XYZ file of C-alpha atoms in Angstrom:
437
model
C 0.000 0.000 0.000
C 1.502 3.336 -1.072
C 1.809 5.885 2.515
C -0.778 8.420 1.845
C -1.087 11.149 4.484
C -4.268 13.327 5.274
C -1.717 16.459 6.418
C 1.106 15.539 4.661
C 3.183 18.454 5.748
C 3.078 18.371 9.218
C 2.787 15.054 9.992
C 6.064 14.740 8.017
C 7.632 18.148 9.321
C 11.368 17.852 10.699
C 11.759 17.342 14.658
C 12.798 20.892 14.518
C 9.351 22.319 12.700
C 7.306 20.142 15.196
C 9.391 21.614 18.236
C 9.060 25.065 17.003
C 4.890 24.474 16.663
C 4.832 22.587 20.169
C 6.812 25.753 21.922
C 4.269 28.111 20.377
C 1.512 26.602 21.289
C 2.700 25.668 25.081
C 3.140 28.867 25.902
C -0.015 30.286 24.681
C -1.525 27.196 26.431
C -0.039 27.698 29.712
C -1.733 31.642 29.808
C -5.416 30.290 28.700
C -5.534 27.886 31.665
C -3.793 30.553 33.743
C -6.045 33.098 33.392
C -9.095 30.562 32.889
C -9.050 28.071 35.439
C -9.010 28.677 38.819
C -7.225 25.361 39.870
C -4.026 25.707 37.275
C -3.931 29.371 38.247
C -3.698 28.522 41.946
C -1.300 25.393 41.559
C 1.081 27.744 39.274
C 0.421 30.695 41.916
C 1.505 28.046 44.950
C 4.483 26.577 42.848
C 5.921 30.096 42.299
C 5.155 29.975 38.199
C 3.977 32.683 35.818
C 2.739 32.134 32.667
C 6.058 34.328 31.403
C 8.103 31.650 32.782
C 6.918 29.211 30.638
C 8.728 29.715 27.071
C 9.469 26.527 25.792
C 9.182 22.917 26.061
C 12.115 22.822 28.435
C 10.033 24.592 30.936
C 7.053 21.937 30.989
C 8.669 20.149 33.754
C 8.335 23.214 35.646
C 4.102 22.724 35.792
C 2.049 20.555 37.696
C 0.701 17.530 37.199
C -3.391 17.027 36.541
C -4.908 13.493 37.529
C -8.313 12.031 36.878
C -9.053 12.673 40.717
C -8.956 16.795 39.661
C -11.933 16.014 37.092
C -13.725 14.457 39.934
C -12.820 16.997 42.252
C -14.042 19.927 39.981
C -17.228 17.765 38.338
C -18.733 18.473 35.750
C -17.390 22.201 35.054
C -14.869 23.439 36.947
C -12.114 22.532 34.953
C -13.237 24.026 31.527
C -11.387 27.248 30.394
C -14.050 28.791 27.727
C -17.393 29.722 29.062
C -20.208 27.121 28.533
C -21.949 28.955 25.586
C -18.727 28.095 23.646
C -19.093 24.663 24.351
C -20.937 22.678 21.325
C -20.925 19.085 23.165
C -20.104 17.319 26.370
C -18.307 13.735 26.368
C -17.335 11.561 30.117
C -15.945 8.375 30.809
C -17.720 5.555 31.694
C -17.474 6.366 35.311
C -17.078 3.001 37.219
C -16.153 3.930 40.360
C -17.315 7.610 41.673
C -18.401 10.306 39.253
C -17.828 10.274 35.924
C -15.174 12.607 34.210
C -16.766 15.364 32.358
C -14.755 16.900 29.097
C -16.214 19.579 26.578
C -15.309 20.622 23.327
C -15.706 23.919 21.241
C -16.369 23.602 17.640
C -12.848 23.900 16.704
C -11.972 21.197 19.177
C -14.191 18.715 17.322
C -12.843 19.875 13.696
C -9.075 19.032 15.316
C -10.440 15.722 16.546
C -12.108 15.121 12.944
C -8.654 15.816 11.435
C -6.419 13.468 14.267
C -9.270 11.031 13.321
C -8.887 11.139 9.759
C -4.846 10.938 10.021
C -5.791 7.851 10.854
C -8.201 6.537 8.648
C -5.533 7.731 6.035
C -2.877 5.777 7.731
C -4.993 2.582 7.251
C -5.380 3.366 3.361
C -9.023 4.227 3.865
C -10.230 7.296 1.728
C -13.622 8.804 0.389
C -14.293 5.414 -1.227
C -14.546 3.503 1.742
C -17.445 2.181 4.582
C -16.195 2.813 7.744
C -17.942 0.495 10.474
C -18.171 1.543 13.332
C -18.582 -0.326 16.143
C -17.590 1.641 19.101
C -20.310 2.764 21.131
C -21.989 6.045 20.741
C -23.217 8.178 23.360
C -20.952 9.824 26.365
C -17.910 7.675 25.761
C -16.041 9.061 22.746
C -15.277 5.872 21.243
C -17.923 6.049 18.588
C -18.059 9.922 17.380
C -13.915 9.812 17.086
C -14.031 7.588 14.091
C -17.186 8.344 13.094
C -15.941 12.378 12.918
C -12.587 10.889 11.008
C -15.164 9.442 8.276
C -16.538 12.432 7.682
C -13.619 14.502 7.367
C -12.116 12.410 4.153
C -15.159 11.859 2.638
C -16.204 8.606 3.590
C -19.492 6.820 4.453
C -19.356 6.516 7.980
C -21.770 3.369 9.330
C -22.644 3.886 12.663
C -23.423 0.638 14.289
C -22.278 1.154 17.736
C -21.271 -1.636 19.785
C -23.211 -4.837 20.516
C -25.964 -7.276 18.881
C -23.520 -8.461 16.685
C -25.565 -10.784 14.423
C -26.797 -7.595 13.120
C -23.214 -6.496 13.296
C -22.714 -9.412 10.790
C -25.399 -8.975 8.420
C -24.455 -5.336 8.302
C -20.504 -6.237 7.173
C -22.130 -8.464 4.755
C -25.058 -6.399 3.312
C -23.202 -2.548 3.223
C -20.158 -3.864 2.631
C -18.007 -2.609 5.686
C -13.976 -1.695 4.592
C -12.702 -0.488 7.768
C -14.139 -2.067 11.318
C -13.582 0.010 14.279
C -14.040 -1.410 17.649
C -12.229 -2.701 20.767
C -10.024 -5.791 19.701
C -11.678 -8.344 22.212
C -14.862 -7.005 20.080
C -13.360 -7.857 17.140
C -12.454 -11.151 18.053
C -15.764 -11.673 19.361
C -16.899 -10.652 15.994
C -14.225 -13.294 14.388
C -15.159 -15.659 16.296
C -18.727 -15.766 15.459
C -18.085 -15.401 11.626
C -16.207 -18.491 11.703
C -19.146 -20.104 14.056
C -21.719 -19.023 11.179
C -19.071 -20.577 8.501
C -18.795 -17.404 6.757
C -15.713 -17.072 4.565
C -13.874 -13.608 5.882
C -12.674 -13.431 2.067
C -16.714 -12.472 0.766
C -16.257 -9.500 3.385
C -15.003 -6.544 1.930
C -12.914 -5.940 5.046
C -9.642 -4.674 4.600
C -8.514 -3.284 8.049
C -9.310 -2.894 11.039
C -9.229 0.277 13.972
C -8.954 -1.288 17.491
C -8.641 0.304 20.832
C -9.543 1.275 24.211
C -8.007 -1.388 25.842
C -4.568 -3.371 25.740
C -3.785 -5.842 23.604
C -1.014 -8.315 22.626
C 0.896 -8.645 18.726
C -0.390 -12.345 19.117
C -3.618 -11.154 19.477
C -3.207 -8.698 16.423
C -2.000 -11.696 14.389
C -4.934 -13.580 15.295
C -7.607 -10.919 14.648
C -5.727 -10.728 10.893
C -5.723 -14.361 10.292
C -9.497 -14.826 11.649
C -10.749 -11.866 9.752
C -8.379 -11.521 6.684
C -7.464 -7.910 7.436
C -4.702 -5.713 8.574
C -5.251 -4.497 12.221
C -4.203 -1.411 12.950
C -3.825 0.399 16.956
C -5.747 3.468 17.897
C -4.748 5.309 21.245
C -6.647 7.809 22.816
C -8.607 8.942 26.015
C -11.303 10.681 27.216
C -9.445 13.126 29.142
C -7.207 14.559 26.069
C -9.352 14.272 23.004
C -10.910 10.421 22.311
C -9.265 7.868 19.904
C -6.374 9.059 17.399
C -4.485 10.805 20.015
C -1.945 8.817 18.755
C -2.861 5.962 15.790
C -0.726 3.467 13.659
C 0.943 3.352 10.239
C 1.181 0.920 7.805
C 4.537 -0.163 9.373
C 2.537 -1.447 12.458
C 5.697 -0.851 14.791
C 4.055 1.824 17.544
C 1.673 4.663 17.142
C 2.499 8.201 16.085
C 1.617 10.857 18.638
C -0.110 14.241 17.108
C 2.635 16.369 18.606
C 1.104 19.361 17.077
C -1.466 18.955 19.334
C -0.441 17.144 22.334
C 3.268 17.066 23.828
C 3.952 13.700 25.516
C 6.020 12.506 28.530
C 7.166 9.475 29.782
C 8.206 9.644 33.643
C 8.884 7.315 36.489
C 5.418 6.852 38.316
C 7.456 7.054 41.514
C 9.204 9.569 41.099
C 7.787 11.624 38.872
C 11.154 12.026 36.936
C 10.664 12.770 33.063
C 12.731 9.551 31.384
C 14.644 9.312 28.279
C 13.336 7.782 24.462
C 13.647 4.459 24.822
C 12.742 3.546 29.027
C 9.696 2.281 29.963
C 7.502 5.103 32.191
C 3.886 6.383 32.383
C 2.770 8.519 29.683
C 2.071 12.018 30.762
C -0.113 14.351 28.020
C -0.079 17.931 27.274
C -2.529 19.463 25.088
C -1.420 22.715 23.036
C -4.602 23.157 20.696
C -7.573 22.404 22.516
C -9.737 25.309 23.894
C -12.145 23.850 26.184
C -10.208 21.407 28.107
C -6.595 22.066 27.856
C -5.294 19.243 30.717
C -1.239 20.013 31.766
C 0.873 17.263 32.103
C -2.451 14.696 32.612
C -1.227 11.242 34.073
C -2.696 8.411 32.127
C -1.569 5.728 34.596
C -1.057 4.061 30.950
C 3.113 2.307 30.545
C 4.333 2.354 27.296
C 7.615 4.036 25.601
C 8.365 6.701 23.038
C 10.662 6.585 20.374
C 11.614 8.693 17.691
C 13.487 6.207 15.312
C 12.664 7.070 11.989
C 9.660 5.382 10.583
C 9.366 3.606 6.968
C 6.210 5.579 6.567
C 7.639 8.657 6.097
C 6.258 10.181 9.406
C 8.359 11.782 12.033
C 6.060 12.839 15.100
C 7.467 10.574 17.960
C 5.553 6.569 18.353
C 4.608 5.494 21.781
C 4.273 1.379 21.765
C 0.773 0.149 22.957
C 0.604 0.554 26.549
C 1.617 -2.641 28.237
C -1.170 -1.913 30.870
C -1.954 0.848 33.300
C -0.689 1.861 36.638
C -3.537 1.322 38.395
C -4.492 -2.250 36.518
C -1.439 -3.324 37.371
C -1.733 -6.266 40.224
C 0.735 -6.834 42.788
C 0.687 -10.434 43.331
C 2.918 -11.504 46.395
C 5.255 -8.396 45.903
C 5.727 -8.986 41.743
C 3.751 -6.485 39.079
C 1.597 -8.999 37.031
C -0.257 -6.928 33.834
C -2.456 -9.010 32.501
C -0.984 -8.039 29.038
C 1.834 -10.174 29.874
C -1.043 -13.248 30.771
C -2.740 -12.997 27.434
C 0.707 -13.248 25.370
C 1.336 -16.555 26.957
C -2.266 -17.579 25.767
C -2.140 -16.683 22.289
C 1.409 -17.734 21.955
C 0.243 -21.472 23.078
C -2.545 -21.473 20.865
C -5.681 -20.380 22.824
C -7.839 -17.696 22.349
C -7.989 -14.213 24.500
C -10.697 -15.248 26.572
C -9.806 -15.657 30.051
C -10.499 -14.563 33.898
C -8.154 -13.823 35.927
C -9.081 -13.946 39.757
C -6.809 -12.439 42.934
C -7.605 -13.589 46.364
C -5.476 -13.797 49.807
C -5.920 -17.121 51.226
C -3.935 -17.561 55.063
C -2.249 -14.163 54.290
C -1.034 -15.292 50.735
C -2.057 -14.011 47.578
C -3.365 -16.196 44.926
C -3.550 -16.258 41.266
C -6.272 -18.331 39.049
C -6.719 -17.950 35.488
C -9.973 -19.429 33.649
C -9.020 -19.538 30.354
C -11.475 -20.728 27.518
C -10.051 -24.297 25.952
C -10.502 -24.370 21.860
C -13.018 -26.666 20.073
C -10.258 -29.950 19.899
C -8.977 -28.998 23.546
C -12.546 -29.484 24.654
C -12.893 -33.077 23.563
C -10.186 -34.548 25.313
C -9.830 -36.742 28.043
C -9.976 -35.045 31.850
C -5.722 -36.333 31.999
C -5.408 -34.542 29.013
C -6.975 -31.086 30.220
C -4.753 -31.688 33.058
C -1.632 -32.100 31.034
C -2.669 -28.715 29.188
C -3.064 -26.864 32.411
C 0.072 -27.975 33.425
C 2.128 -26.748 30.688
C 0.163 -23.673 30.833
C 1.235 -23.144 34.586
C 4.770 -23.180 33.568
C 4.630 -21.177 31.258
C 2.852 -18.377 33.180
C 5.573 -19.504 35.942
C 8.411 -18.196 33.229
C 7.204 -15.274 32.551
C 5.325 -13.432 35.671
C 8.674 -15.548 37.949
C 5.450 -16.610 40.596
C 3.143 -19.741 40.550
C -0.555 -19.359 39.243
C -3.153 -21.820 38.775
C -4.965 -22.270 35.965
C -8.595 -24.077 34.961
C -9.358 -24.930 31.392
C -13.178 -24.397 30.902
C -15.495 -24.815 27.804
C -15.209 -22.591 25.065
C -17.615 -19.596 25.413
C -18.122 -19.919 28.572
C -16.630 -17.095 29.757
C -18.807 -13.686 29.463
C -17.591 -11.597 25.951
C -17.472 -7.659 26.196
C -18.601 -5.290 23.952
C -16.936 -2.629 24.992
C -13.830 -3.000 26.995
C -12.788 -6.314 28.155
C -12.974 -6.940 31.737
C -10.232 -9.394 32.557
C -9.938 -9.202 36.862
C -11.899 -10.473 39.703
C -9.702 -8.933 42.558
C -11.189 -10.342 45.605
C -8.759 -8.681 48.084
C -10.602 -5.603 47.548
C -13.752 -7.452 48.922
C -11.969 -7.946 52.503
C -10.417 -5.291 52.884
C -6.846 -6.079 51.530
C-alpha cells in the first residue's frame, strides 16, 4: 500500500518544525488555563510559576501535574477554560467507580479531533471510497463519534453501528459492505469468532482493516484478529481526558503509534518519582494538550506504561511513536510483591494457541495471595480426556511460571463460557478488595 497522508506536511515536518509548533503553542496554552481556570492558576500561583516563565518545552517540567481525581474533584465544570456557551458538546468516561469525568469541546476542538481522526483513517489506506464500520459505542464515551468524525472529514461513508448485537453487526458487514471495522479488539475477536461459528468465509467480506482500541492488547492477538478476519489491524490510542481515539494511531509499518505532537506534547516519567525519562525507558505517559480550547489538561497522568521513540519510521512520518501501553498503573496487580499486567497473561495464551478469553481472579488465602486464570479451551482442547486437560493446564502453569517468575493456577473451561465484552474487556476479579486487603 503506497503511505498516503491526510496532512502531509506536518505530519512529516522535521523534529525541529514540530518543536518550534509545540513551543508556540505551550506557551499560549499555559496563559489560557492561567487566566481561565481557577485550579491551574492557583497550583502555578503556589508553585511560584507565571505564565512568562513558561517559554518553551524545556520549561514543561516546571508545571504541575493534573490526575483524573482533579476532574472528579471539579465535576462536571470546573475545569473548563471557555465559558459554557462556547461549548458545542459534552463527552465523560464511563465512570465506574465515583463520578464520571466530564470533558467539553468547542467547535474547533471537534474539527481538530475530525482531522487526528482522519490521520488515521488515512494511515490505514481508507479514503472517500470507503465504509467505515463503526462499532464503538456512541453516546458519552467518545469511542464512537472519534471515528465516526474521522469518516466524515475524508469523505467517507461513515456506518454507525455502535457496539453490541452483533448478528446484526454481521449482516451489516455483509449487506453494506463494511472496509474499515472500528471497535475494541476483544470485540473484534468476538466478531471473528462468530463469523467463523456461522461458517462465513472472511474473504466475501469486503474488510480490509481494522481500527482497534480502548483497551490493551497483545501482537499475538493482532495476528490472530488478521488471520481470523483476513485484514490488517491497525492500533488506535486515545482517552477521554485529552481528546478520544487518534491521540496517537498506527501506520502501515505497524511498529508503535504516532503521537499528534502538534497537538499534544507527551512525557514518559517514572510513576514514583515523577522524573521525566529518556526515548527508549519504559515510564507512564504524561499528556499535554497545546490546541484544545475547552479542556486544555497540563501534564495529565494516564496511569497508561508504554515508551516513546523517535526512530525514523518507513512511513515517512516523524512525530514521535509510543508502543501500545503494556497496561496501566492502576491495573497493574501486585501479586505476592511482583507487578503482574495481565498483558503479559494474554501473550502466553495466544502464543500457546488459545484464544484471548480468560479470567483472571486475585484472592489472599492464610495471608497469601493467589492467582487463578480461567481460560477458555478451543473446540479440539474441549474433547479430550480429563488427563489430558490436566496435562494442558500444566504446561500452561509453567509457562505463566516463566514469565510473571510466581506460581498461578490455571482451569481450562469450555469454550464460550466465559462472558464476551462489547466494549472494553474486563479481565480481573480482585477479591482482596472485597476484605479489605
Amino acid at each position: 500500500m503506497a503511505e498516503r497522508y491526510w496532512q502531509k506536511e506536518i505530519e512529516t515536518a522535521s523534529r525541529e518544525e514540530i518543536r518550534a509548533i509545540q513551543d508556540e503553542r505551550l506557551v499560549k496554552t499555559v496563559k489560557h488555563v492561567y487566566d481561565n481556570v481557577e485550579m491551574y492558576r492557583k497550583r502555578m500561583d503556589e508553585a511560584g510559576i507565571r505564565p512568562e516563565d513558561i517559554k518553551s518545552v524545556d520549561d514543561l517540567k516546571k508545571l504541575p501535574f493534573t490526575t483524573k481525581q482533579d476532574l472528579r474533584d471539579y465535576y462536571p465544570y470546573g475545569l473548563f477554560a471557555v465559558p459554557t456557551k462556547d461549548v458545542v458538546r459534552l463527552h465523560a468516561s464511563s465512570g465506574t467507580t465515583g463520578k464520571q469525568i466530564v470533558v467539553g469541546y468547542t467547535q474547533n476542538d471537534l474539527d481538530v479531533w475530525a482531522d487526528i481522526a482522519a490521520r488515521q483513517l488515512y494511515a490505514v489506506g481508507a479514503d472517500e471510497n470507503d465504509f467505515i464500520h463503526v462499532a464503538y459505542g456512541y453516546g458519552l464515551f467518545t469511542g464512537g463519534f472519534g471515528l465516526h468524525g474521522g469518516a466524515g472529514r475524508i469523505g467517507a461513508t461513515a456506518i454507525p453501528v455502535s457496539s453490541g448485537n452483533t448478528d446484526r453487526q454481521i449482516t451489516i458487514l455483509q449487506d453494506f459492505g463494511s472496509t474499515v471495522l472500528c471497535c475494541t479488539p476483544s470485540y473484534a475477536m468476538y466478531i471473528a469468532e462468530q463469523i467463523k461459528a456461522k461458517g462465513i468465509d472472511p474473504k466475501t467480506l469486503s474488510l480490509k482493516a481494522g481500527i482497534f482500541g480502548a483497551e490493551p492488547w497483545t501482537e499475538e492477538m493482532r495476528h490472530q484478529i488478521e488471520e481470523m478476519l483476513d485484514i490488517k489491524a491497525y492500533d488506535v490510542y486515545g482517552l477521554t481526558e485529552i481528546m478520544g481515539p487518534c491521540v496517537s494511531y498506527e501506520c502501515s509499518a505497524q511498529t508503535g503509534m504516532h503521537v499528534n505532537e502538534d497537538h499534544f506534547i507527551v512525557e514518559a516519567i517514572d510513576p514514583e518519582t515523577e522524573e521525566v525519562l529518556p526515548y527508549g525507558v519504559p515510564g507512564e505517559l504524561v499528556f499535554t494538550c497545546i490546541s484544545k480550547e475547552c479542556c486544555p489538561f497540563i501534564r495529565y497522568r494516564t496511569r497508561d506504561i508504554g515508551v516513546l521513540t523517535v526512530d525514523k519510521c518507513s512511513c515517512g512520518r516523524t512525530f514521535v511513536k509510543m508502543t501500545k501501553p503494556k497496561g496501566r498503573t492502576d491495573d497493574m496487580l501486585i501479586i505476592r510483591g511482583v507487578n503482574v499486567f495481565p498483558s503479559q497473561i494474554e501473550t502466553v495464551l495466544l502464543r500457546m494457541g488459545y484464544s484471548p478469553n480468560y479470567k483472571i481472579y486475585v484472592d489472599r488465602v492464610n495471608n497469601t495471595d493467589t492467582l487463578l486464570i480461567h481460560v477458555e479451551m478451543n473446540e479440539d482442547m474441549f474433547s479430550d480426556t480429563v488427563a489430558k486437560i490436566k496435562e494442558h493446564e500444566k504446561a500452561l502453569e509453567a509457562e505463566l511460571r516463566s514469565l510473571l517468575g510466581i506460581g498461578a493456577d490455571v482451569k481450562l473451561v469450555s469454550p464460550g463460557s466465559i462472558e464476551r465484552s462489547m466494549g472494553k474487556a474486563k479481565r480481573v476479579e480482585d477479591k482482596r478488595k472485597l476484605i479489605g486487603g
